């Protein structure tokens, strides 16, 4: 059973650590029996001697069903090294307990890490739940709750790092788009976690998110590290729209409102949603860039065409924002007019009436420009 291969990124016979145009990639190898038997880097539940049955393969690697002492487990053997963020999170007792307390997430209970990369993950066996079978409002609300559980370990916005990462992705993918954002101070960074509507499993309180490691393309092109809650919300929105459910349960705005109900209120305040500050749109953009990387790495022509169409809309949005910033510049023109009126009156160059008229006109220009700037801001939906 072979996992799909990113032929757009590296040759199929690659072994070890291989250079690619996007950075080095470590190709993992080894049989599932040998990896389960090894004690090097093993953590959590051990399945040495388990009965193993091959199930399927996907972009992450090869999946197996393992049975030991009457218990069954889902086992993922990763195809590529993408770091060890997931195993680190699962082994941090305080964060893992906070996530478990939501009853809407299933973390791995064991695995194996070698040379700085997660190689094997083990979960209690659970049936998969398709994205077409879930209540979207409930699942978005659950996602907000899961992410909110990590708020005690949040960090202040790192806009420079996020913007630098975006610049790196744009350069690697060769896109013509360019987007940088100041972000709101409520847009805090969260511990590294990957939630997806495509990795849901059955649970007592409803479908549970089963966090998975990044695929190789995501590891090389994603805005990695401590992303904010908005980034996760927009990634889930993109999956629901791509699955053909864009108008279900009220659509993206209703989904986001449900997500906001579960997440801390500050994360979705008006300033955090403001397009001028990046808001929801810049994280939609980051998500499409992730899809773009996947399309190129895995030679998906249809996805390449879809992402290119979306990126052309980004160019139009950027042009509109540029025009609107010209209206905002009237604030400075108005301030300069008021200052000129005051100095002219102080120096006796203008009468009091003329100075007041100039100041009033300047204030009117500034107010008009500001009101136009605010009224024409592109909405988040």
Short mmCIF file of C-alpha atoms in Angstrom, two decimals:
data_model
loop_
_atom_site.label_atom_id
_atom_site.label_comp_id
_atom_site.label_asym_id
_atom_site.label_seq_id
_atom_site.Cartn_x
_atom_site.Cartn_y
_atom_site.Cartn_z
CA UNK A 1 0.00 0.00 0.00
CA UNK A 2 1.69 3.18 -1.24
CA UNK A 3 0.70 6.67 -0.19
CA UNK A 4 0.11 9.32 -2.89
CA UNK A 5 3.33 11.01 -3.96
CA UNK A 6 3.86 14.78 -4.47
CA UNK A 7 5.29 14.41 -7.96
CA UNK A 8 5.26 18.17 -8.48
CA UNK A 9 7.72 18.52 -5.62
CA UNK A 10 10.18 15.61 -5.69
CA UNK A 11 10.90 12.41 -7.66
CA UNK A 12 9.10 9.23 -6.60
CA UNK A 13 12.33 7.34 -5.91
CA UNK A 14 13.54 9.96 -3.40
CA UNK A 15 15.01 8.74 -0.12
CA UNK A 16 16.32 10.45 2.98
CA UNK A 17 16.42 14.24 3.09
CA UNK A 18 15.86 15.66 -0.38
CA UNK A 19 16.27 19.29 -1.53
CA UNK A 20 13.26 20.82 -3.30
CA UNK A 21 12.52 24.33 -4.64
CA UNK A 22 10.55 25.00 -1.43
CA UNK A 23 13.07 23.62 1.02
CA UNK A 24 14.41 20.24 2.16
CA UNK A 25 11.99 17.32 2.58
CA UNK A 26 12.63 14.20 4.69
CA UNK A 27 11.18 11.02 3.18
CA UNK A 28 10.25 8.56 5.95
CA UNK A 29 10.50 4.79 5.52
CA UNK A 30 10.02 1.57 7.44
CA UNK A 31 7.38 -1.10 7.85
CA UNK A 32 4.55 -0.53 10.30
CA UNK A 33 5.56 -3.64 12.27
CA UNK A 34 9.13 -2.42 12.69
CA UNK A 35 8.03 1.09 13.65
CA UNK A 36 5.57 -0.20 16.25
CA UNK A 37 8.25 -2.45 17.70
CA UNK A 38 10.92 0.23 18.05
CA UNK A 39 11.50 1.82 21.43
CA UNK A 40 13.47 4.77 20.06
CA UNK A 41 11.35 7.90 20.32
CA UNK A 42 8.26 5.96 21.39
CA UNK A 43 5.72 7.70 23.59
CA UNK A 44 2.31 6.85 25.03
CA UNK A 45 0.54 3.62 24.12
CA UNK A 46 2.83 0.87 22.81
CA UNK A 47 1.53 -1.58 20.18
CA UNK A 48 4.47 -3.94 19.90
CA UNK A 49 3.16 -7.33 18.79
CA UNK A 50 -0.23 -6.00 17.69
CA UNK A 51 -2.15 -7.51 14.79
CA UNK A 52 -2.05 -4.94 11.99
CA UNK A 53 -4.27 -4.61 8.92
CA UNK A 54 -3.68 -2.13 6.09
CA UNK A 55 -6.68 0.18 5.57
CA UNK A 56 -5.97 3.07 3.20
CA UNK A 57 -3.46 5.73 2.16
CA UNK A 58 -3.79 9.50 1.84
CA UNK A 59 -1.63 12.62 1.63
CA UNK A 60 -0.44 12.09 5.22
CA UNK A 61 0.76 8.52 4.73
CA UNK A 62 -0.51 4.97 5.32
CA UNK A 63 -3.35 4.05 7.70
CA UNK A 64 -3.67 0.76 9.56
CA UNK A 65 -6.08 -0.88 11.98
CA UNK A 66 -4.22 -2.41 14.91
CA UNK A 67 -5.55 -4.78 17.58
CA UNK A 68 -3.87 -5.63 20.87
CA UNK A 69 -5.36 -7.25 23.98
CA UNK A 70 -8.91 -6.75 22.72
CA UNK A 71 -8.51 -3.03 22.00
CA UNK A 72 -8.42 -1.56 18.50
CA UNK A 73 -6.51 1.48 17.28
CA UNK A 74 -6.15 3.63 14.19
CA UNK A 75 -2.47 3.95 13.25
CA UNK A 76 -0.97 6.49 10.85
CA UNK A 77 2.52 5.91 9.46
CA UNK A 78 3.64 9.26 8.05
CA UNK A 79 5.16 9.44 4.58
CA UNK A 80 7.17 12.63 5.13
CA UNK A 81 8.78 14.43 8.02
CA UNK A 82 6.82 17.57 8.93
CA UNK A 83 8.08 18.25 12.45
CA UNK A 84 6.65 17.09 15.75
CA UNK A 85 4.07 19.72 16.64
CA UNK A 86 1.20 17.26 17.17
CA UNK A 87 3.07 14.83 19.40
CA UNK A 88 4.41 17.75 21.45
CA UNK A 89 0.89 19.07 21.99
CA UNK A 90 -0.45 15.64 22.92
CA UNK A 91 2.33 15.15 25.48
CA UNK A 92 1.83 18.51 27.20
CA UNK A 93 -0.52 17.37 29.96
CA UNK A 94 -2.12 20.73 30.74
CA UNK A 95 -2.95 21.58 27.13
CA UNK A 96 -4.05 18.05 26.30
CA UNK A 97 -6.37 18.03 29.32
CA UNK A 98 -7.85 21.40 28.31
CA UNK A 99 -8.60 20.02 24.85
CA UNK A 100 -10.02 16.76 26.20
CA UNK A 101 -12.34 18.71 28.51
CA UNK A 102 -14.21 20.09 25.48
CA UNK A 103 -15.22 16.52 24.53
CA UNK A 104 -14.92 17.54 20.87
CA UNK A 105 -11.34 16.59 20.05
CA UNK A 106 -9.46 13.27 19.92
CA UNK A 107 -5.71 13.57 20.40
CA UNK A 108 -3.32 10.72 19.64
CA UNK A 109 -2.57 8.46 22.61
CA UNK A 110 0.80 7.27 21.40
CA UNK A 111 3.30 7.32 18.61
CA UNK A 112 6.91 7.44 17.60
CA UNK A 113 9.22 10.38 16.89
CA UNK A 114 12.54 9.99 15.11
CA UNK A 115 15.13 12.62 14.18
CA UNK A 116 12.81 15.50 15.04
CA UNK A 117 9.83 14.24 13.03
CA UNK A 118 6.65 12.41 13.95
CA UNK A 119 6.68 9.03 12.21
CA UNK A 120 3.77 7.14 13.81
CA UNK A 121 0.53 8.21 15.49
CA UNK A 122 -1.92 6.02 17.41
CA UNK A 123 -5.55 6.86 18.19
CA UNK A 124 -8.33 4.76 19.74
CA UNK A 125 -10.27 3.37 16.78
CA UNK A 126 -13.27 5.50 15.83
CA UNK A 127 -15.44 5.58 12.70
CA UNK A 128 -14.93 8.54 10.38
CA UNK A 129 -17.62 11.18 9.91
CA UNK A 130 -17.92 12.79 6.47
CA UNK A 131 -18.15 16.55 6.10
CA UNK A 132 -21.48 16.12 4.30
CA UNK A 133 -22.95 14.40 7.37
CA UNK A 134 -22.26 17.00 10.07
CA UNK A 135 -24.31 19.86 11.46
CA UNK A 136 -22.11 22.75 10.33
CA UNK A 137 -23.30 25.20 12.99
CA UNK A 138 -22.62 22.65 15.73
CA UNK A 139 -19.21 21.80 14.32
CA UNK A 140 -18.12 25.41 13.93
CA UNK A 141 -19.27 26.11 17.48
CA UNK A 142 -17.28 23.09 18.63
CA UNK A 143 -14.20 24.37 16.77
CA UNK A 144 -14.48 27.71 18.59
CA UNK A 145 -14.73 25.88 21.91
CA UNK A 146 -11.72 23.67 21.15
CA UNK A 147 -9.58 26.64 20.16
CA UNK A 148 -10.84 28.69 23.09
CA UNK A 149 -9.56 25.97 25.42
CA UNK A 150 -6.04 26.94 24.33
CA UNK A 151 -6.48 30.63 25.20
CA UNK A 152 -4.44 30.35 28.45
CA UNK A 153 -1.41 29.56 26.26
CA UNK A 154 -2.03 32.28 23.67
CA UNK A 155 0.61 34.85 22.77
CA UNK A 156 0.29 38.46 21.50
CA UNK A 157 -0.03 39.05 17.75
CA UNK A 158 3.20 38.55 15.81
CA UNK A 159 2.18 40.46 12.70
CA UNK A 160 5.73 40.77 11.45
CA UNK A 161 6.25 37.02 11.63
CA UNK A 162 2.89 36.31 9.99
CA UNK A 163 3.61 38.82 7.23
CA UNK A 164 7.13 37.50 6.69
CA UNK A 165 5.77 33.95 6.47
CA UNK A 166 3.20 35.10 3.93
CA UNK A 167 5.94 36.73 1.87
CA UNK A 168 7.90 33.47 1.90
CA UNK A 169 4.86 31.52 0.70
CA UNK A 170 4.18 34.03 -2.09
CA UNK A 171 7.79 33.78 -3.21
CA UNK A 172 7.86 29.98 -3.17
CA UNK A 173 4.61 29.66 -5.10
CA UNK A 174 5.52 32.39 -7.58
CA UNK A 175 2.25 34.29 -7.19
CA UNK A 176 1.78 37.91 -8.23
CA UNK A 177 -0.32 38.72 -5.16
CA UNK A 178 1.06 40.59 -2.17
CA UNK A 179 -0.77 41.11 1.11
CA UNK A 180 0.45 42.39 4.46
CA UNK A 181 -1.75 43.25 7.44
CA UNK A 182 -1.39 45.02 10.81
CA UNK A 183 -3.90 42.73 12.60
CA UNK A 184 -5.79 43.63 15.78
CA UNK A 185 -4.23 43.12 19.20
CA UNK A 186 -7.04 40.65 20.04
CA UNK A 187 -5.85 38.40 17.20
CA UNK A 188 -3.61 36.31 19.42
CA UNK A 189 -1.48 33.35 18.41
CA UNK A 190 -2.46 29.85 19.55
CA UNK A 191 -0.46 26.64 20.08
CA UNK A 192 0.13 24.74 16.85
CA UNK A 193 -2.97 22.66 16.09
CA UNK A 194 -4.48 21.39 12.84
CA UNK A 195 -8.28 21.11 12.77
CA UNK A 196 -10.07 19.82 9.69
CA UNK A 197 -13.61 18.91 8.68
CA UNK A 198 -12.04 16.02 6.76
CA UNK A 199 -10.65 14.27 9.85
CA UNK A 200 -13.77 14.05 12.02
CA UNK A 201 -14.54 10.89 13.97
CA UNK A 202 -17.52 9.77 16.01
CA UNK A 203 -17.65 10.80 19.67
CA UNK A 204 -20.09 10.76 22.57
CA UNK A 205 -20.86 14.50 22.43
CA UNK A 206 -20.87 14.74 18.64
CA UNK A 207 -18.27 14.48 15.88
CA UNK A 208 -14.78 15.06 17.23
CA UNK A 209 -11.88 16.74 15.52
CA UNK A 210 -8.92 14.39 15.14
CA UNK A 211 -5.90 16.69 14.66
CA UNK A 212 -3.46 15.37 12.08
CA UNK A 213 0.11 16.36 11.22
CA UNK A 214 0.68 18.68 8.29
CA UNK A 215 1.02 17.22 4.84
CA UNK A 216 4.38 17.83 3.20
CA UNK A 217 3.08 20.71 1.07
CA UNK A 218 1.54 22.39 4.13
CA UNK A 219 4.78 22.10 6.05
CA UNK A 220 6.63 23.93 3.27
CA UNK A 221 4.06 26.58 2.34
CA UNK A 222 1.66 27.11 5.25
CA UNK A 223 1.81 30.10 7.59
CA UNK A 224 3.17 27.82 10.27
CA UNK A 225 3.37 28.10 14.00
CA UNK A 226 1.09 30.00 16.35
CA UNK A 227 -1.78 30.99 14.08
CA UNK A 228 -4.80 32.88 15.46
CA UNK A 229 -8.31 31.53 15.88
CA UNK A 230 -9.46 33.45 12.79
CA UNK A 231 -7.03 31.47 10.65
CA UNK A 232 -8.55 28.20 11.84
CA UNK A 233 -12.10 29.48 11.33
CA UNK A 234 -11.38 30.52 7.75
CA UNK A 235 -9.66 27.21 6.96
CA UNK A 236 -12.75 25.33 8.15
CA UNK A 237 -14.97 27.71 6.16
CA UNK A 238 -12.94 26.95 3.05
CA UNK A 239 -13.36 23.21 3.54
CA UNK A 240 -17.14 23.54 3.92
CA UNK A 241 -17.43 25.71 0.80
CA UNK A 242 -15.15 23.41 -1.21
CA UNK A 243 -17.34 20.46 -0.18
CA UNK A 244 -20.34 22.13 -1.83
CA UNK A 245 -22.04 23.24 1.39
CA UNK A 246 -21.57 26.98 0.88
CA UNK A 247 -25.27 27.79 1.31
CA UNK A 248 -26.04 25.26 4.06
CA UNK A 249 -27.09 26.32 7.57
CA UNK A 250 -27.02 30.01 6.71
CA UNK A 251 -23.68 30.05 4.89
CA UNK A 252 -20.28 31.41 5.99
CA UNK A 253 -21.63 34.30 8.07
CA UNK A 254 -23.81 31.97 10.14
CA UNK A 255 -20.91 29.52 10.50
CA UNK A 256 -18.63 32.28 11.75
CA UNK A 257 -21.24 33.47 14.23
CA UNK A 258 -21.51 29.91 15.56
CA UNK A 259 -17.71 29.71 15.79
CA UNK A 260 -17.71 33.03 17.66
CA UNK A 261 -20.25 31.66 20.15
CA UNK A 262 -17.77 28.97 21.13
CA UNK A 263 -14.58 31.06 20.97
CA UNK A 264 -13.57 33.94 23.27
CA UNK A 265 -15.58 37.05 22.35
CA UNK A 266 -12.53 39.27 21.77
CA UNK A 267 -11.34 37.15 18.86
CA UNK A 268 -14.29 38.25 16.70
CA UNK A 269 -14.63 41.89 17.73
CA UNK A 270 -15.24 44.40 14.88
CA UNK A 271 -11.60 45.52 14.73
CA UNK A 272 -10.41 41.92 14.49
CA UNK A 273 -12.81 41.37 11.56
CA UNK A 274 -11.87 44.64 9.83
CA UNK A 275 -10.61 44.07 6.30
CA UNK A 276 -8.37 47.12 6.68
CA UNK A 277 -6.51 45.21 9.40
CA UNK A 278 -6.49 41.96 7.44
CA UNK A 279 -9.50 40.55 9.25
CA UNK A 280 -11.09 37.42 7.85
CA UNK A 281 -9.98 38.03 4.30
CA UNK A 282 -6.24 37.76 4.87
CA UNK A 283 -6.72 34.36 6.51
CA UNK A 284 -8.91 33.25 3.63
CA UNK A 285 -6.03 34.34 1.43
CA UNK A 286 -3.55 32.35 3.53
CA UNK A 287 -5.80 29.30 3.24
CA UNK A 288 -6.05 29.60 -0.55
CA UNK A 289 -2.27 29.90 -0.70
CA UNK A 290 -2.11 26.62 1.22
CA UNK A 291 -4.42 25.06 -1.35
CA UNK A 292 -2.27 26.55 -4.11
CA UNK A 293 0.76 24.81 -2.67
CA UNK A 294 -1.14 21.53 -2.53
CA UNK A 295 -2.27 21.91 -6.13
CA UNK A 296 1.30 22.45 -7.34
CA UNK A 297 2.88 19.76 -5.17
CA UNK A 298 0.37 17.06 -6.06
CA UNK A 299 -0.17 18.09 -9.71
CA UNK A 300 -3.88 18.84 -9.22
CA UNK A 301 -4.83 20.83 -12.33
CA UNK A 302 -8.41 21.51 -11.23
CA UNK A 303 -7.30 22.89 -7.89
CA UNK A 304 -4.63 25.01 -9.62
CA UNK A 305 -7.31 26.59 -11.81
CA UNK A 306 -9.64 27.21 -8.85
CA UNK A 307 -6.96 28.86 -6.72
CA UNK A 308 -5.75 31.00 -9.62
CA UNK A 309 -9.29 32.32 -10.10
CA UNK A 310 -9.54 33.19 -6.40
CA UNK A 311 -6.16 34.93 -6.41
CA UNK A 312 -7.30 37.13 -9.31
CA UNK A 313 -10.11 38.35 -7.05
CA UNK A 314 -7.49 39.19 -4.42
CA UNK A 315 -5.82 41.55 -6.90
CA UNK A 316 -9.15 43.35 -7.35
CA UNK A 317 -9.70 43.54 -3.59
CA UNK A 318 -6.22 44.95 -3.08
CA UNK A 319 -6.84 47.58 -5.75
CA UNK A 320 -10.07 48.59 -4.01
CA UNK A 321 -8.33 48.89 -0.66
CA UNK A 322 -5.69 51.09 -2.28
CA UNK A 323 -8.35 53.48 -3.58
CA UNK A 324 -10.04 53.61 -0.20
CA UNK A 325 -6.77 54.51 1.51
CA UNK A 326 -6.74 57.63 -0.68
CA UNK A 327 -9.95 58.68 1.06
CA UNK A 328 -8.28 58.12 4.42
CA UNK A 329 -5.46 60.41 3.34
CA UNK A 330 -7.96 63.27 3.47
CA UNK A 331 -7.61 63.06 7.25
CA UNK A 332 -4.04 64.31 6.92
CA UNK A 333 -5.11 66.96 4.45
CA UNK A 334 -7.78 68.15 6.91
CA UNK A 335 -5.29 68.16 9.80
CA UNK A 336 -2.86 70.20 7.71
CA UNK A 337 -5.63 72.67 6.89
CA UNK A 338 -6.54 73.15 10.56
CA UNK A 339 -2.87 73.65 11.46
CA UNK A 340 -2.44 76.16 8.62
CA UNK A 341 -5.54 78.08 9.76
CA UNK A 342 -4.23 78.31 13.33
CA UNK A 343 -0.75 79.46 12.32
CA UNK A 344 -2.12 81.96 9.80
CA UNK A 345 -4.35 83.51 12.44
CA UNK A 346 -1.52 83.54 14.99
CA UNK A 347 0.77 85.29 12.51
CA UNK A 348 -1.93 87.74 11.47
CA UNK A 349 -1.98 86.51 7.87
CA UNK A 350 -5.71 85.76 8.03
CA UNK A 351 -8.58 87.34 9.87
CA UNK A 352 -10.36 85.36 12.53
CA UNK A 353 -13.32 84.81 10.22
CA UNK A 354 -11.13 83.57 7.40
CA UNK A 355 -9.18 81.29 9.74
CA UNK A 356 -12.36 79.79 11.14
CA UNK A 357 -13.67 79.25 7.62
CA UNK A 358 -10.46 77.48 6.58
CA UNK A 359 -10.47 75.34 9.72
CA UNK A 360 -14.14 74.44 9.21
CA UNK A 361 -13.58 73.50 5.59
CA UNK A 362 -10.57 71.38 6.57
CA UNK A 363 -12.54 69.56 9.24
CA UNK A 364 -15.34 68.92 6.76
CA UNK A 365 -12.87 67.48 4.23
CA UNK A 366 -11.30 65.25 6.89
CA UNK A 367 -14.68 64.06 8.18
CA UNK A 368 -15.97 63.38 4.67
CA UNK A 369 -12.90 61.37 3.75
CA UNK A 370 -13.04 59.36 6.98
CA UNK A 371 -16.76 58.59 6.66
CA UNK A 372 -16.28 57.52 3.05
CA UNK A 373 -13.32 55.34 4.07
CA UNK A 374 -15.31 53.60 6.78
CA UNK A 375 -18.53 53.22 4.81
CA UNK A 376 -16.83 51.65 1.80
CA UNK A 377 -14.75 49.10 3.74
CA UNK A 378 -15.17 45.61 2.20
CA UNK A 379 -17.23 43.52 4.60
CA UNK A 380 -15.97 40.24 6.04
CA UNK A 381 -18.60 38.26 4.10
#
